[in-house]
Coordinates of C-alpha atoms in Angstrom, one line a residue:
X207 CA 109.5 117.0 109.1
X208 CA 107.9 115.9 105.9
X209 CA 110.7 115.7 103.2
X210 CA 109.1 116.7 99.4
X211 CA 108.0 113.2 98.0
X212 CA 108.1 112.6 94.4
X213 CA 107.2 109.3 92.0
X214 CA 108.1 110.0 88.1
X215 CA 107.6 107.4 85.2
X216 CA 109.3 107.6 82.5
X217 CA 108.6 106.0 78.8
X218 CA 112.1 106.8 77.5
X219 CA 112.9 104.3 74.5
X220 CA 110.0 101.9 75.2
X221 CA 111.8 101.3 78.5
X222 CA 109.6 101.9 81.8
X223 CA 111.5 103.4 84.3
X224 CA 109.6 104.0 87.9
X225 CA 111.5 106.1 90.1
X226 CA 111.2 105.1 94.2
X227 CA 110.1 108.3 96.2
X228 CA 112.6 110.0 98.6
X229 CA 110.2 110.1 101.5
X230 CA 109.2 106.3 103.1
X231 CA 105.5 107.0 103.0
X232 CA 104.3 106.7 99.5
X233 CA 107.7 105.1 98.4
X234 CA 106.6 101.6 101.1
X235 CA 104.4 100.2 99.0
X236 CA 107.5 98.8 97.1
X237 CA 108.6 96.9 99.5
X238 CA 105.0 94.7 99.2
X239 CA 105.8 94.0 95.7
X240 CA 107.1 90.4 95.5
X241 CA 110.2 89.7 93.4
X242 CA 108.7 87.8 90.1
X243 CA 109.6 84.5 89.1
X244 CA 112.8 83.6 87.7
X245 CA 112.1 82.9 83.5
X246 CA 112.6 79.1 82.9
X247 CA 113.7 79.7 79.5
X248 CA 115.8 82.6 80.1
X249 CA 117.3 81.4 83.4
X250 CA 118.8 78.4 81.0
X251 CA 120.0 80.9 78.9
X252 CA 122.0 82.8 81.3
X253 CA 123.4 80.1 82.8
X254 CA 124.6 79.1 79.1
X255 CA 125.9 82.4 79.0
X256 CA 127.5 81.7 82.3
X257 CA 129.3 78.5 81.1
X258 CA 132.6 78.2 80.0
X259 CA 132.8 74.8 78.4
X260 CA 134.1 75.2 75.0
X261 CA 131.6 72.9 74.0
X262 CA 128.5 73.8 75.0
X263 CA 125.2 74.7 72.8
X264 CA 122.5 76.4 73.2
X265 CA 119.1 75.0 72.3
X266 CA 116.6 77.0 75.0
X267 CA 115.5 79.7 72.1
X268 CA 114.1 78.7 69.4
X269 CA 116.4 80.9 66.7
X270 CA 119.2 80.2 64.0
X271 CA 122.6 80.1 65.4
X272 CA 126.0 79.8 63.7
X273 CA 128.8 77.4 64.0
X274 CA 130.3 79.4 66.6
X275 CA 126.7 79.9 68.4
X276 CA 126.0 83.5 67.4
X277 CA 122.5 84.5 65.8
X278 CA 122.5 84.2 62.7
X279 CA 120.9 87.0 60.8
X280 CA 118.9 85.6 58.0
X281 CA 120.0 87.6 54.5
X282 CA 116.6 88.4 53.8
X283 CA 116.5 90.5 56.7
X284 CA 119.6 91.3 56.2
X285 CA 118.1 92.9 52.7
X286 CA 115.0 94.4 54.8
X287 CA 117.6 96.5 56.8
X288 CA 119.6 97.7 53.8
X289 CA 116.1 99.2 51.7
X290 CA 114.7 100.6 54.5
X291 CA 117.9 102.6 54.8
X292 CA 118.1 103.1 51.3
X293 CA 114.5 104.3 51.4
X294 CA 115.4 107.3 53.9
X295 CA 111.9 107.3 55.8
X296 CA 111.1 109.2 58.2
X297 CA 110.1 107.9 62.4
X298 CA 106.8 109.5 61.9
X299 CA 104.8 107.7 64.6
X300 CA 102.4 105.0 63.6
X301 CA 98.6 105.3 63.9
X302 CA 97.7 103.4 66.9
X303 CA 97.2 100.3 65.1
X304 CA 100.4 100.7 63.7
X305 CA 102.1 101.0 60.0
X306 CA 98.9 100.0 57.7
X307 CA 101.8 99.0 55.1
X308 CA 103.2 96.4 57.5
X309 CA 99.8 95.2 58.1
X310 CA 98.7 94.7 54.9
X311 CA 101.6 92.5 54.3
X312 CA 101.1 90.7 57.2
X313 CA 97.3 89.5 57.0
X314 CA 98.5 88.5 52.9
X315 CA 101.8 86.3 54.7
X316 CA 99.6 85.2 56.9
X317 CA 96.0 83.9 55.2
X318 CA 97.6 83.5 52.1
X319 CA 95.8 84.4 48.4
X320 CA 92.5 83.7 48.0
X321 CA 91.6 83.8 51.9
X322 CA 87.8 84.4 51.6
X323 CA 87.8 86.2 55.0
X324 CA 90.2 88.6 53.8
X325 CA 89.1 89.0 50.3
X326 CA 85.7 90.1 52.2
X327 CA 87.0 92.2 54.6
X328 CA 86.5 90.6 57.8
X329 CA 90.0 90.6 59.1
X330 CA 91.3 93.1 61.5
X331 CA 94.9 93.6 62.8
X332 CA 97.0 95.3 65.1
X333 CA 100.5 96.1 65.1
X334 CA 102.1 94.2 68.1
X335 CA 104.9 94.1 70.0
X336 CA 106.7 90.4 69.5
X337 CA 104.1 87.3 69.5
X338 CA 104.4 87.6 73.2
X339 CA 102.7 91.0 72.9
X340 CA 100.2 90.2 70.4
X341 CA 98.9 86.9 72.5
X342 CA 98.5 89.5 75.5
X343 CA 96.6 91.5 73.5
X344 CA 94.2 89.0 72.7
X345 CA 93.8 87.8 76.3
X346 CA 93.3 91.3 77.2
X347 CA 90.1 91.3 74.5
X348 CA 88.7 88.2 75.4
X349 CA 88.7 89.0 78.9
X350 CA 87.4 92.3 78.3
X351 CA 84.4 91.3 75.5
X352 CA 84.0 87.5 76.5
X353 CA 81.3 86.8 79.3
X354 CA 83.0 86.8 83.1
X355 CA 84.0 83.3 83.6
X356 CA 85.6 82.3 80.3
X357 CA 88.0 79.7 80.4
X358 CA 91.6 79.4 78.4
X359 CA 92.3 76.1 77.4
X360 CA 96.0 75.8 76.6
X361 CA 98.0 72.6 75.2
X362 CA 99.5 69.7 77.8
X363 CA 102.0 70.9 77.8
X364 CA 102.5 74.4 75.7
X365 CA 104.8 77.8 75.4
X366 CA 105.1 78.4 79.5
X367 CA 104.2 81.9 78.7
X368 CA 100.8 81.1 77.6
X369 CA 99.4 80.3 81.1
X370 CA 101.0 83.7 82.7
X371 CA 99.6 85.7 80.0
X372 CA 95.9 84.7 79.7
X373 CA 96.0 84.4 84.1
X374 CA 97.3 88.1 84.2
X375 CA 94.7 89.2 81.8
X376 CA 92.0 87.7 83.9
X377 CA 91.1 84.3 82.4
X378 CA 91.5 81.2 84.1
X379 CA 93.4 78.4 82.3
X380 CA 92.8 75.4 81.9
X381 CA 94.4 72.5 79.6
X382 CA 93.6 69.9 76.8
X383 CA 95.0 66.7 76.1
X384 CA 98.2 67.3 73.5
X385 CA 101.0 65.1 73.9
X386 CA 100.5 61.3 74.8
X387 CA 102.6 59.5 76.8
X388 CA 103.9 57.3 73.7
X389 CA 105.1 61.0 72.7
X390 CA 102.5 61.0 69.9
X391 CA 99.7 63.4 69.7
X392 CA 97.1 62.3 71.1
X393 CA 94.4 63.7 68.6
X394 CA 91.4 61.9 70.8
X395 CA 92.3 62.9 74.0
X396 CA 91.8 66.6 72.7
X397 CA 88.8 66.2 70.7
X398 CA 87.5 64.9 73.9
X399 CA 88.5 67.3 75.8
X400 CA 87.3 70.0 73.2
X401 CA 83.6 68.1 73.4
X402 CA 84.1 68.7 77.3
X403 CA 84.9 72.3 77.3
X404 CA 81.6 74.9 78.3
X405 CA 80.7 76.5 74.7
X406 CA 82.4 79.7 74.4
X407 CA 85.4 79.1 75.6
X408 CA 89.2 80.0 74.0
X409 CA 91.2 77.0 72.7
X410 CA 94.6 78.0 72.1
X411 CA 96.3 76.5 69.0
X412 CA 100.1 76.1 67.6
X413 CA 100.1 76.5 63.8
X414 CA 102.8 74.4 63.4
X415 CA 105.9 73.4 65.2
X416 CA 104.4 72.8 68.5
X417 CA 106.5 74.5 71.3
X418 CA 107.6 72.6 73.3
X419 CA 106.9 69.5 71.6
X420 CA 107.7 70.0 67.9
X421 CA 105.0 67.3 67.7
X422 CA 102.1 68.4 64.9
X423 CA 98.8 67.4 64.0
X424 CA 98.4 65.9 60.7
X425 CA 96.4 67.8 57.9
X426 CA 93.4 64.9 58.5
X427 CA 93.9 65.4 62.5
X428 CA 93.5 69.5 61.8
X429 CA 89.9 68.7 59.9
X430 CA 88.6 66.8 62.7
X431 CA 90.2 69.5 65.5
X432 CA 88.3 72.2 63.3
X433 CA 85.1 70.4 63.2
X434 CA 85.1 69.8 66.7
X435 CA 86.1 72.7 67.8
X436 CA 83.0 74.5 65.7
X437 CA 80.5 71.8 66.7
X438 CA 81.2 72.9 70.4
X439 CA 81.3 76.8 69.8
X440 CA 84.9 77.5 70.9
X441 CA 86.7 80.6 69.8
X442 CA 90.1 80.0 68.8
X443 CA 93.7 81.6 69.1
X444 CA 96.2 80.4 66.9
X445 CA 99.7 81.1 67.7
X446 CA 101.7 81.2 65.0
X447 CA 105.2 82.3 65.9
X448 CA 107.1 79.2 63.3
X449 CA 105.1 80.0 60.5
X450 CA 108.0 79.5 57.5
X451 CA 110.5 78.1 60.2
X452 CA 108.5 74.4 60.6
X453 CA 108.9 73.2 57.3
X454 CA 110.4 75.8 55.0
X455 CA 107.0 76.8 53.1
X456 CA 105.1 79.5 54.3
X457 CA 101.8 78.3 52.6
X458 CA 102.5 74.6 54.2
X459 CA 103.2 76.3 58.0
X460 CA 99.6 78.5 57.8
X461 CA 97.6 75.3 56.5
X462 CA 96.0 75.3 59.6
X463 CA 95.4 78.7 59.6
X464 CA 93.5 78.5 56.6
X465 CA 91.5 75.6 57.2
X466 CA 90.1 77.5 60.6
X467 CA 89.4 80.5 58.6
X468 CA 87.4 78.7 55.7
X469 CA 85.8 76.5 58.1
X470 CA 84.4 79.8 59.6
X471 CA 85.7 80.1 62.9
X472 CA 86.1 82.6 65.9
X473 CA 89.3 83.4 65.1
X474 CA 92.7 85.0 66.5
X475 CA 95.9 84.8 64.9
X476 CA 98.9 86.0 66.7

C-alpha cells in the first residue's frame, strides 16, 4: 500500500528548510547524501565555545572583540542602526540586484573618487549576501561566461573557503606561490607562477590583510603583480573583505584595488 508522498521546500526567513517524504521511495535518496565536512574555522570556534577556561581567547574569526570576548559593535554601525530606524522605511523588496542606494555607496567606498572606470561607467555591482556570497557569485560567472577548462588560481596558502567555492562552481583550482618559507612574501615565486599560468585564467587576489597570513605585498610589489598579471592576460578577483580593518584608512586598504583598475584589468571585486 502506497502511503501519499510528499517533499516541500520552504524559503521561510532566508532559511531553507527541505522536508524528508513520509513514504521510503522518493524520501531514499537522502540517505546517499554524504554528511559535509566539518568547518575548520568554525569547528575551532565551537570548541572555544565549549571551553571553560576562564582564560581562554578567541582569535579563529577575524572580528573586534571586547575585554570580556564579546563582539564588539563598532559605534558607527551602531549609528547606521539608529537612522535607519529613525528613517521609518519600509521592507519593500529590492530589485534583483538589490538597493541601488547601497550600491552606489559601495562602488564610491570601494574605487574611491576619481576611479576612471567608475567615472565612465564601466562598473557593475550586485547586492550580495556576505563576501562569502559575493565570491560565489563570481565563480558562478566565470564558470558560466569563461571558456570550459578555466583554471582558479588561489594564494599558498589563502581563505580555506576560496578552494570549495570556485570547485563547487565548476572551476578547478589551482595555486600560486604566496608565502615563503622565511614567512616573507615571496613576490617572485608568484610572478612566476603568474608567467606560467594558460592566458585567461582567474587569479585571485587579497586587497589587503592577507587571510591567513596577514602578510601583504608592498605598493612596488602590487605594480609588478599588476603588470604581470596583464602581460599574461589573467582576469582577476580581488577579495576584499579587510578593506578599512588592515590599516585604519580606507583609501590606503583599496590601493590595490585602484592600481588594478587604472592599470585596466579584468576585474572582480568582492
Amino acid at each position: 500500500t502506497w502511503k501519499r508522498i510528499h517533499e516541500a521546500r520552504y524559503m521561510v526567513g532566508g532559511l531553507l528548510l527541505l522536508h524528508a517524504a513520509t513514504g521510503v521511495v522518493l524520501s531514499s535518496y537522502l540517505s546517499k547524501v554524504p554528511q559535509g565536512a566539518a568547518d575548520k574555522i568554525l569547528g575551532i570556534a565551537q570548541a572555544f565555545q565549549r571551553d571553560e577556561r576562564a582564560d581562554k581567547v578567541n582569535l579563529v574569526v577575524g572580528a573586534y572583540r571586547d575585554g570580556g570576548g564579546s563582539p564588539w559593535v563598532l559605534p558607527t554601525v551602531r549609528e547606521a542602526e539608529q537612522r535607519l530606524i529613525a528613517r521609518g522605511q519600509n521592507k519593500e523588496y529590492a530589485s534583483i540586484v538589490g538597493v541601488p542606494a547601497f550600491l552606489d555607496r559601495a562602488l564610491e567606498f570601494a574605487y574611491g573618487p576619481g576611479c576612471t572606470a567608475l567615472s565612465e561607467g564601466r562598473v557593475a555591482a550586485v547586492q550580495t549576501l556576505s563576501g562569502t556570497g559575493a565570491c560565489r557569485l563570481a565563480a558562478d560567472f566565470y564558470a558560466r561566461f569563461l571558456p570550459p577548462g578555466t583554471a582558479a588560481y588561489v594564494s599558498e596558502p589563502t581563505w580555506p573557503n576560496h578552494i570549495p567555492i570556485f570547485e563547487t562552481a565548476g572551476l578547478e583550482v589551482r595555486k600560486y606561490r604566496y608565502l615563503g618559507a622565511d614567512g616573507r612574501f615571496d613576490v617572485e615565486g608568484m610572478l612566476e607562477d603568474i608567467g606560467q599560468a594558460p592566458a585567461g585564467s582567474v587569479f585571485v587576489l587579497h586587497a589587503c590583510a592577507h587571510n591567513p597570513t596577514g602578510v601583504d605585498p608592498t605598493a612596488a610589489d602590487w605594480k609588478r603583480i599588476s603588470d604581470a598579471l596583464l602581460a599574461a592576460g589573467q582576469h582577476i578577483l580581488v577579495d576584499m573583505a579587510y578593506q578599512g580593518f588592515a590599516s585604519g584608512d580606507a583609501r590606503r586598504d583599496a590601493a590595490a584595488l585602484s592600481l588594478l583598475a587604472e592599470a585596466g584589468h579584468s576585474l572582480a571585486p568582492a
